[in-house]
Coordinates of C-alpha atoms in Angstrom, one line a residue:
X1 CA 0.0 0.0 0.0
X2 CA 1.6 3.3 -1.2
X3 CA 2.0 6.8 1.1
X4 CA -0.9 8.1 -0.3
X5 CA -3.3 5.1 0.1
X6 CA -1.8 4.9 3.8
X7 CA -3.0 8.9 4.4
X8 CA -6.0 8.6 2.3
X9 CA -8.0 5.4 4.0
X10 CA -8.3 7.0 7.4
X11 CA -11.5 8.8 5.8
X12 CA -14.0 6.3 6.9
X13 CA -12.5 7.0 10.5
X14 CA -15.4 9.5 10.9
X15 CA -18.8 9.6 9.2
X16 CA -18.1 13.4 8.0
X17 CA -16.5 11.9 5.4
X18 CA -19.4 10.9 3.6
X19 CA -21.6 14.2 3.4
X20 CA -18.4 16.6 3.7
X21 CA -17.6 18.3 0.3
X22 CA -14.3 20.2 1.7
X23 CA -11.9 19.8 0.5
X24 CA -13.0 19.6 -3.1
X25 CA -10.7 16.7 -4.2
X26 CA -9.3 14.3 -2.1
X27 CA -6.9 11.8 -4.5
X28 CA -4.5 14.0 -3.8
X29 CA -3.1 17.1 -2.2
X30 CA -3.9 20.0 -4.1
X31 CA -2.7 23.6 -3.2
X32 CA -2.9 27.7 -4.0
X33 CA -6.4 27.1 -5.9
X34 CA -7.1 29.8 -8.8
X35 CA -10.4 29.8 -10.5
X36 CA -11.3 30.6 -13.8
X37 CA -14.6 30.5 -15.6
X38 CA -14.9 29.5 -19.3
X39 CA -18.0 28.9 -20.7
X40 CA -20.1 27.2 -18.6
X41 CA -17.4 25.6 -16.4
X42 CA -15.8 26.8 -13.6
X43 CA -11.8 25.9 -13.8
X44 CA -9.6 25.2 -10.9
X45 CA -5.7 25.1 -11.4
X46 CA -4.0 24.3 -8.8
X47 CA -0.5 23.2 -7.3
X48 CA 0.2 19.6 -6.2
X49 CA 1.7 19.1 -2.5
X50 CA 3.8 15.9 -2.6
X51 CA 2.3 13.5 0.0
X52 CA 5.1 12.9 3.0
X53 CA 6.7 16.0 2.6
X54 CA 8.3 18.1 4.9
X55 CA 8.8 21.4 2.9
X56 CA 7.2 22.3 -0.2
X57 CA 8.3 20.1 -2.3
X58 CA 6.3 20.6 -5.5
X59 CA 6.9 19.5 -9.5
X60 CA 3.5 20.1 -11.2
X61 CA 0.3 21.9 -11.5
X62 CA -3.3 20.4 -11.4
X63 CA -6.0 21.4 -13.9
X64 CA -10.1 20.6 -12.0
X65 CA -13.2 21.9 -13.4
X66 CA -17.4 21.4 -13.0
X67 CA -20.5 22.9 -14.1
X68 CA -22.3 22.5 -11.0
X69 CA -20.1 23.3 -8.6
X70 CA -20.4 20.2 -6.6
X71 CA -18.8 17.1 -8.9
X72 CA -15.1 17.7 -10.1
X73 CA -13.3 16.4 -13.5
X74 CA -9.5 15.5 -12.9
X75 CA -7.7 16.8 -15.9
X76 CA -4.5 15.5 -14.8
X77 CA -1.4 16.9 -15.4
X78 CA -1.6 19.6 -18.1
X79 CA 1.5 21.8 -17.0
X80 CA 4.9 20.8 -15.1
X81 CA 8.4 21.8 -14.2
X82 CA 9.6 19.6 -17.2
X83 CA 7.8 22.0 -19.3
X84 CA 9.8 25.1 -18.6
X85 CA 13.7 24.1 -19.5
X86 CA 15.1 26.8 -17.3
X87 CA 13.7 25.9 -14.2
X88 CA 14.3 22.9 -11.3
X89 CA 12.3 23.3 -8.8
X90 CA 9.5 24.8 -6.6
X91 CA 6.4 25.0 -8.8
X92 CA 5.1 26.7 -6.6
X93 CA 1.6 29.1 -7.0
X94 CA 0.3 30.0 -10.4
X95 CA -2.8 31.5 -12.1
X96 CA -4.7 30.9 -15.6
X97 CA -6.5 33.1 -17.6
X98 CA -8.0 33.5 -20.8
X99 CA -7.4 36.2 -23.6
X100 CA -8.7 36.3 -27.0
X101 CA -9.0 32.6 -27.6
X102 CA -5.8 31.3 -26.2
X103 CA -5.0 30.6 -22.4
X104 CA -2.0 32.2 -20.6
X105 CA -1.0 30.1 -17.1
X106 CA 1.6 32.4 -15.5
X107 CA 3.7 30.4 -13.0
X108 CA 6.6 31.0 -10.7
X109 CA 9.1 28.4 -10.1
X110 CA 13.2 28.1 -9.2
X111 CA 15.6 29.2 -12.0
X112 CA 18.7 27.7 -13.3
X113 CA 19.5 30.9 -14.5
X114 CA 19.5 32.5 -11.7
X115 CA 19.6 30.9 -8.6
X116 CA 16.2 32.8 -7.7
X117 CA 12.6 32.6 -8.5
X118 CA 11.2 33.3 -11.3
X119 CA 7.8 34.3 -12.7
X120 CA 7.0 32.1 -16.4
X121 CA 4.0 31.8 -18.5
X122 CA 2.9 28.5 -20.7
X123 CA -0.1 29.2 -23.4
X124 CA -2.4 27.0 -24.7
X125 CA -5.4 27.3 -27.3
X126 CA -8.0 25.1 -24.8
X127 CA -8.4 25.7 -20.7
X128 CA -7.3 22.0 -20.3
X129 CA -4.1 22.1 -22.5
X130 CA -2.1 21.0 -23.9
X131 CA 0.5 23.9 -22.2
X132 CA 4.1 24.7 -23.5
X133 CA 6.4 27.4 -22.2
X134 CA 5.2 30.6 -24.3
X135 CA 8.8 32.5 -24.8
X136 CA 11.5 29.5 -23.7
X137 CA 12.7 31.8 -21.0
X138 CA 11.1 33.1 -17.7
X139 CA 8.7 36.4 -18.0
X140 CA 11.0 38.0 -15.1
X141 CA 13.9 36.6 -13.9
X142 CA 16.1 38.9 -11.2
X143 CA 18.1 36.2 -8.9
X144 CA 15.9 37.2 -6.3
X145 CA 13.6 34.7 -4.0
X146 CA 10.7 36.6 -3.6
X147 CA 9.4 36.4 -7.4
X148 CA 6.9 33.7 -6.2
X149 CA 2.7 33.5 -6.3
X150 CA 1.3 35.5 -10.0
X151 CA -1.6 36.8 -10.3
X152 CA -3.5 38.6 -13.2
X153 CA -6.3 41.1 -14.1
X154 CA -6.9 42.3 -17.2
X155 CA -9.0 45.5 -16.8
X156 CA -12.0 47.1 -18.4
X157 CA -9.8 49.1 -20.5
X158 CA -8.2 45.9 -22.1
X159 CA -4.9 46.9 -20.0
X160 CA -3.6 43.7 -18.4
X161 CA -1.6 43.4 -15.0
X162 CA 0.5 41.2 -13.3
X163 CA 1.5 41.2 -10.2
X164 CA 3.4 38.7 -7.7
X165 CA 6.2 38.7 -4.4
X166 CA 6.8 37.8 -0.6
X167 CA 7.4 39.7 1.4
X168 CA 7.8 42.6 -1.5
X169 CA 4.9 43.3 -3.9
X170 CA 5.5 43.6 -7.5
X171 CA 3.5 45.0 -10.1
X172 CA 4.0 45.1 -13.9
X173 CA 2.2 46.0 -17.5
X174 CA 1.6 43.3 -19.9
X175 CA 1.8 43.8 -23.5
X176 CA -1.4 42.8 -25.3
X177 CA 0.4 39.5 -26.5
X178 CA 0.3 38.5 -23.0
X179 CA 4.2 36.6 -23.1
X180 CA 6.0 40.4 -22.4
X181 CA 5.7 43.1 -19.9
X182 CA 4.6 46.6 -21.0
X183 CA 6.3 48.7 -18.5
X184 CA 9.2 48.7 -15.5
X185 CA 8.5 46.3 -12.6
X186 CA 7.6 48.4 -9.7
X187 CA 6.7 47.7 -6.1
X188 CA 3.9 48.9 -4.2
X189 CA 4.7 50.8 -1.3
X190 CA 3.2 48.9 2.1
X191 CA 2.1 51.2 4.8
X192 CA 0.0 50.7 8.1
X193 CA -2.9 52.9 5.9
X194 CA -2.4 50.1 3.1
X195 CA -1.6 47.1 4.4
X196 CA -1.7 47.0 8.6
X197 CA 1.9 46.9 8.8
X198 CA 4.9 48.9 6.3
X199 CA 7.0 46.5 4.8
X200 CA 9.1 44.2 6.3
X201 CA 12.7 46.3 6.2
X202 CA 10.7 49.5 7.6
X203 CA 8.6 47.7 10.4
X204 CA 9.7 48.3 14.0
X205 CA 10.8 45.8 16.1
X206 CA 8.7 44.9 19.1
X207 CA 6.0 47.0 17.8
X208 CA 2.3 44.8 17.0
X209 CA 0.8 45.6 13.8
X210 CA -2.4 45.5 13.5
X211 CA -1.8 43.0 10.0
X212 CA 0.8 43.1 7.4
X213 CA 1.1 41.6 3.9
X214 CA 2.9 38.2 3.7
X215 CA 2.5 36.7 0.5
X216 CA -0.4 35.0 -2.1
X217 CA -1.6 37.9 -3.5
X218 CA -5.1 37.6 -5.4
X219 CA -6.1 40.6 -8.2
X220 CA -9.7 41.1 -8.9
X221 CA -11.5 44.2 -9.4
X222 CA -15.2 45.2 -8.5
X223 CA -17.7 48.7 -8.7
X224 CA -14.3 50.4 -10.2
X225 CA -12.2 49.4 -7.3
X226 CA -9.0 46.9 -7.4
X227 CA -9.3 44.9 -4.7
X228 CA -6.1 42.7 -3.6
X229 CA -6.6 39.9 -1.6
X230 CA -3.3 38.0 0.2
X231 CA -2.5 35.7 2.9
X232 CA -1.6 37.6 5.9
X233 CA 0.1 38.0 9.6
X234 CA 3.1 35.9 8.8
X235 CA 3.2 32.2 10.3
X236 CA 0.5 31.1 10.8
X237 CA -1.2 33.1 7.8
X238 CA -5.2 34.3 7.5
X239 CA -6.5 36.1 4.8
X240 CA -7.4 39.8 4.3
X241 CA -7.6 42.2 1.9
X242 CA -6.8 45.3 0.9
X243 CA -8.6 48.4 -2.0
X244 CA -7.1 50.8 -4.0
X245 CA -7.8 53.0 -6.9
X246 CA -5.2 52.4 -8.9
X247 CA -2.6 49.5 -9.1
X248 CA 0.2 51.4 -8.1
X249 CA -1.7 52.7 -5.4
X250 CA -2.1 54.3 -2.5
X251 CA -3.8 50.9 -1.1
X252 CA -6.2 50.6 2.0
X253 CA -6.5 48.0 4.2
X254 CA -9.8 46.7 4.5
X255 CA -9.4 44.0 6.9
X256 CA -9.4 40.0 7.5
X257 CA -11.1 38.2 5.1
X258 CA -10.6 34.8 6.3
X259 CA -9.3 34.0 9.8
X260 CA -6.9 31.3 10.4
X261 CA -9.2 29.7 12.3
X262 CA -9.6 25.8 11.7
X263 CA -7.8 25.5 8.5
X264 CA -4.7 22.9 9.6
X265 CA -2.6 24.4 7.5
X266 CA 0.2 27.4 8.5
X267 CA -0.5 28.9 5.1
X268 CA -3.5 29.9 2.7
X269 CA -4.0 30.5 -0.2
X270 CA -7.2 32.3 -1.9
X271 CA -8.9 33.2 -5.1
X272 CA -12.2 34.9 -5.8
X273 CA -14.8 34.0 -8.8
X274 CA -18.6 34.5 -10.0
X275 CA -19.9 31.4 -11.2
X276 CA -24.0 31.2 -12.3
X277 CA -25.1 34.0 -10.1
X278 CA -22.8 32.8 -7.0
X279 CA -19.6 34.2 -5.3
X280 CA -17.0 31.8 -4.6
X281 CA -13.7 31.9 -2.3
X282 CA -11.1 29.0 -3.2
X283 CA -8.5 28.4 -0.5
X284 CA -6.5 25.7 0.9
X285 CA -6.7 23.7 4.1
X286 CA -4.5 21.0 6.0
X287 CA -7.9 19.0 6.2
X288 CA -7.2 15.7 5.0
X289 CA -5.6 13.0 6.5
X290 CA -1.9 13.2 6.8
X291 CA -2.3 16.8 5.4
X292 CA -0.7 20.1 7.3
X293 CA 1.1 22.9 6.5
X294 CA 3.0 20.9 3.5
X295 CA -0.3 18.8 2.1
X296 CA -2.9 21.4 1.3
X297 CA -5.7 20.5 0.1
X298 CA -8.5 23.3 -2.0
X299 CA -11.6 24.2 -0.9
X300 CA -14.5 26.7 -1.5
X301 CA -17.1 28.5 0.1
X302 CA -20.1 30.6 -1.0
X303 CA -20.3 34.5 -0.3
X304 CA -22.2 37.0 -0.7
X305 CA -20.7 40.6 -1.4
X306 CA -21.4 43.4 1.1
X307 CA -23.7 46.3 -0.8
X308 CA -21.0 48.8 -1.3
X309 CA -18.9 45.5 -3.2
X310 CA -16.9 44.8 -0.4
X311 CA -16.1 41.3 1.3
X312 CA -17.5 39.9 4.0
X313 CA -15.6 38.0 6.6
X314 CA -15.6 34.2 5.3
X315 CA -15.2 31.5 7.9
X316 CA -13.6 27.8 6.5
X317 CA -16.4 24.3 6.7
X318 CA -16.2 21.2 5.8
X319 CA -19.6 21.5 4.4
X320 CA -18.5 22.8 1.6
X321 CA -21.3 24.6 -1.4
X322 CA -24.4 23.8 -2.8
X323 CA -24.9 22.6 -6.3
X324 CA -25.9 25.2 -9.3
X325 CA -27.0 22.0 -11.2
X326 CA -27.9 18.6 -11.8
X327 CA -25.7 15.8 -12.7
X328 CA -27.4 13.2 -15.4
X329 CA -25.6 9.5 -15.4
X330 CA -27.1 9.3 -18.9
X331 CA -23.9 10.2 -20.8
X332 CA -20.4 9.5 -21.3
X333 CA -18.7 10.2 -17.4
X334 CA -15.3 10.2 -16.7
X335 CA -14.7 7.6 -13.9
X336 CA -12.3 10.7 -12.5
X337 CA -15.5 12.8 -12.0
X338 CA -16.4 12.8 -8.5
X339 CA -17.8 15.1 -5.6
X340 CA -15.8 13.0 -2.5
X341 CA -14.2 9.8 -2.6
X342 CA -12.1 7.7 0.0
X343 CA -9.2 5.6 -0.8
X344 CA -8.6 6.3 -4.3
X345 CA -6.4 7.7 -6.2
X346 CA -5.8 9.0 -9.9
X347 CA -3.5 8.2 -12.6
X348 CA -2.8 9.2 -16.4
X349 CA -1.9 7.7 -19.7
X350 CA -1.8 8.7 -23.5
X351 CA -4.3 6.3 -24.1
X352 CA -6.8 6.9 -22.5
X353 CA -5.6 10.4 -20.0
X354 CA -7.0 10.5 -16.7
X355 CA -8.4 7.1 -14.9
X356 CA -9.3 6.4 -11.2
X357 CA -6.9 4.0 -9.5
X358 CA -5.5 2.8 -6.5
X359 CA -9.1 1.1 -5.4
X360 CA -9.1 -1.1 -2.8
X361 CA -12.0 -3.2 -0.7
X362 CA -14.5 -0.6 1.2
X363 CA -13.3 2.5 -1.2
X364 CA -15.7 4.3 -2.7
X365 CA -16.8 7.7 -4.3
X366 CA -19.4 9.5 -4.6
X367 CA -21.9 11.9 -7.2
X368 CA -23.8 14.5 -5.5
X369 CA -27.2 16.1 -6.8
X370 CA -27.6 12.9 -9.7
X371 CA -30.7 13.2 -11.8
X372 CA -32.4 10.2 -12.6
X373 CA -35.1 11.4 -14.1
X374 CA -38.4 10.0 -13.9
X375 CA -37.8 6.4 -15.4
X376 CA -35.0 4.3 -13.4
X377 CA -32.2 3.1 -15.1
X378 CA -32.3 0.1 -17.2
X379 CA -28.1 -1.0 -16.9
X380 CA -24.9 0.6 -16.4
X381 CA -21.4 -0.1 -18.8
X382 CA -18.3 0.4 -17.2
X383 CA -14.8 0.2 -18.6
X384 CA -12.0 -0.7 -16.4
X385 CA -9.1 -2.9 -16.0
X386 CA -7.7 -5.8 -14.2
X387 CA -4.4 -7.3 -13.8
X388 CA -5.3 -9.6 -10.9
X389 CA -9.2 -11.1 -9.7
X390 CA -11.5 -7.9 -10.3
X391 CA -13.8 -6.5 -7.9
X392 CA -17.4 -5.7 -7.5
X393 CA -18.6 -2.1 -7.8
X394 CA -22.1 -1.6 -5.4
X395 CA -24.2 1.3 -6.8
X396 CA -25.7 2.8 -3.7
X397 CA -28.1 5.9 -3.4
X398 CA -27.9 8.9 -0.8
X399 CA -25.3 7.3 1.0
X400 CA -22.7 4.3 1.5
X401 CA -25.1 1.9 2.5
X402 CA -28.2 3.0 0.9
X403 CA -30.5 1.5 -1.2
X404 CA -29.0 -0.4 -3.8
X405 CA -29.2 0.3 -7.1
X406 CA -27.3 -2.4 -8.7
X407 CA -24.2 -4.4 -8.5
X408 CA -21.1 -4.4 -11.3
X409 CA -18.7 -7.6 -11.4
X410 CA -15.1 -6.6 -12.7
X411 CA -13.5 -9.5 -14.5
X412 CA -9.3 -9.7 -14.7
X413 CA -8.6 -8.3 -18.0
X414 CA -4.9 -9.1 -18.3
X415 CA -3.7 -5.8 -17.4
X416 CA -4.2 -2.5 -15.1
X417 CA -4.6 -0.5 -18.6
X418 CA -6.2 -3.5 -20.6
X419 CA -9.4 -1.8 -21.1
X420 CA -13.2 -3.7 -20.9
X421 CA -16.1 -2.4 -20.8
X422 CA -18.7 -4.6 -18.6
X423 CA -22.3 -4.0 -18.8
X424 CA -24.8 -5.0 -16.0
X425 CA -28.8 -4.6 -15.3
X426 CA -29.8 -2.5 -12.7
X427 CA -31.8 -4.2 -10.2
X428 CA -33.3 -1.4 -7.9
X429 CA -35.2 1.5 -8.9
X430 CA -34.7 5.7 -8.3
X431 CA -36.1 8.2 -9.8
X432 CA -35.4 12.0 -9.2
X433 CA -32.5 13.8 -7.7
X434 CA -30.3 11.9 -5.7
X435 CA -26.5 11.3 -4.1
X436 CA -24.8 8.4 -6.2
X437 CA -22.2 6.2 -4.2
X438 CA -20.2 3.5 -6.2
X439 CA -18.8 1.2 -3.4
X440 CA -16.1 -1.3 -4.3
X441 CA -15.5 -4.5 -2.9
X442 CA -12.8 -7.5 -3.4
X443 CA -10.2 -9.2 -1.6
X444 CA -9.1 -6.8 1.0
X445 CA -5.8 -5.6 0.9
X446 CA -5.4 -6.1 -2.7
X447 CA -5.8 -3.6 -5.9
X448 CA -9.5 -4.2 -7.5
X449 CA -9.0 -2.6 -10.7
X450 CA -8.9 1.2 -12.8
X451 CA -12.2 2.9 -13.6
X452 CA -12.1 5.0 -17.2
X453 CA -15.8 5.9 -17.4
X454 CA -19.0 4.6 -17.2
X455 CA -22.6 5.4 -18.3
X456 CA -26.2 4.9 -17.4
X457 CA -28.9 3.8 -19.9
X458 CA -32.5 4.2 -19.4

């Protein structure tokens, strides 16, 4: 049994595994969330805490998106250290966004160049990739260390941003191309008026503050305001936020937006989106098992804006947010799709990309909101894989041991990626909206099989 199996299985220690929706994926740790909406999907790219690790050890970036705010698709993989040839280490937290058809994900990670950080940016023509490094060399490269966190706004005007740094903050034009900066990298002034606290070289020692910038920095903008939102206090870290009319400033502090509260985790992490009518907050906790300050897991919750546009203080759950939607099983569903799972994990391949693996007797995961309609399913295909004696997959409604829905045999196939698709009847009947658990069973202490997809028929 692997690290991450070992962290993983303590979920069905406590029943608040099953109804919990935070944190929003759970097959591995997944840090410094930043949304995105395209279409009619919300994106989530994210940074990938290595499980066991006792710094931030961190190679990739994680790609997760849903239309109903509720059930998550893994992407996999689409952007990693290997990807930029001038950097080693420390991909650490990025942000994605969208311009004029293509899609610009501006990272920070450790130069060879160097010897510092360094911000990058990869390009790609779809939100899910594929990614490649956009100019072959970092965006902005000075040998220093704090060129870490991105983030981006392009304004009403068309006039795109970025800005970055810890404990310094960092601000910059972008040419409309999006790969080059339009102007001189400044840094914004941080004053007890701006921030809670000047910056770190000017603060007085001994003297309490009432906050001070640390690093994370978020850039949205709302009723003509810019409005930066950062991890704060230092170790541990809460959110707040701060407004400004202008980039360059002067800034004022507006105050905590997220206390540090019951997070587990020394740091945090945040970004802000509007998704079908709804305000969301992404973060990061220490919540799942084995997690802490160096496996981080994302989260959301729901807000509503104050009436002058400001936020609200926003308090971590487990709970998690409502769905905007229905799920339908009558389609085409990628086995990694899930709301909350226990056990599993994920894996890719250029056959057939993203599959659930790792699944083991009494794992399971689990559809929330799952429209049935008004006629009960007829059967269920399922393509998986088999290298040893199979499994059985229990369909289960509104929770682990609900009613029953119908039961799935998994053959051996020769192979963990030799592919069959198995089709069984349903034998219960559902109808309506409900939770959808698929339970798997086998010889315990064994690997059952890999899930690709699966599908409903009425």
């Amino acid at each position: 049994m692997n690290t991450k199996k070992i962290l993983l299985s303590s979920l069905m220690l406590t029943g608040l595994a099953a109804s919990a929706q935070n944190p929003i994926v759970q097959t591995c740790y997944s840090s410094d969330p930043a949304p995105m909406v395209h279409n009619d999907r919300m994106y989530v790219y994210t940074g990938h805490d290595e499980a066991g690790a006792d710094f931030f050890w961190m190679y990739e970036w994680r790609l997760y998106s849903t239309d109903d705010m509720v059930n998550w698709t893994d992407h996999g993989v689409p952007l990693s250290l290997g990807t930029f040839k001038w950097s080693d280490d420390r991909a650490w937290a990025a942000q994605c966004i969208e311009r004029n058809g293509k899609f610009y994900w501006y990272i920070c990670a450790h130069s060879k160049l160097s010897g510092g950080m360094a911000i990058g940016v990869a390009v790609a023509d779809s939100p899910t990739g594929p990614f490649k490094d956009a100019i072959g060399k970092p965006l902005f490269d000075n040998g220093k260390w704090d060129n870490i966190d991105p983030t981006v706004l392009i304004d009403d005007d068309g006039q795109a941003y970025v800005l970055w740094g810890n404990p310094n903050i960092y601000w910059a034009k972008l040419n409309n191309d999006m790969v080059s900066l339009g102007s001189e990298v400044a840094m914004i002034e941080q004053t007890v008026e701006g921030f809670g606290a000047p910056q770190m070289d000017k603060r007085e020692k001994g003297k309490k503050y009432k906050d001070n910038y640390t690093e994370g920095p978020w850039l949205s903008k709302r009723n003509g305001k810019y409005q930066l939102l950062y991890a704060a206090g230092g170790i541990p870290e809460h959110l707040a936020w701060s407004e400004a009319d202008n980039i360059a400033g002067p800034w004022r502090y507006k105050g905590i937006l997220m206390p540090e509260g019951n997070t587990k985790s020394f740091t945090n992490h945040c970004g802000v989106a509007d998704y079908k009518g709804h305000s969301y907050l992404f973060y990061h906790t220490g919540k799942l098992p084995g997690g802490g300050g160096f496996g981080r897991s994302t989260a959301v919750e729901e807000f509503k804006y104050n009436a002058d546009g400001t936020f609200p203080v926003i308090h971590p759950t487990d709970d998690g947010v409502k769905p905007v939607g229905t799920f339908s099983p009558y389609r085409k569903v990628e086995g990694e799709t899930m709301a909350y799972s226990k056990g599993i994990s994920t894996e890719v391949n250029d056959k057939v990309g993203v599959y659930v693996s790792d699944i083991h007797n009494g794992d399971w995961l689990k559809l929330q909101a799952v429209d049935f309609g008004t006629s009960s399913p007829a059967s269920i295909e399922i393509c998986a894989a088999s290298a040893l004696l199979g499994g059985t997959i229990e369909l289960h409604t509104d929770s682990i041991g609900g009613p029953l829905l119908g039961k799935v045999d998994i053959p051996r196939t020769g192979g963990w990626e030799k592919w069959q698709t198995i089709k069984a009847a349903m034998s219960g009947n559902v109808t309506g909206v409900h939770d959808l658990y698929f339970v798997f069973k086998g010889y315990k202490g064994r690997k059952l099989f890999n899930i690709d997809w699966w599908r409903m028929k009425q």
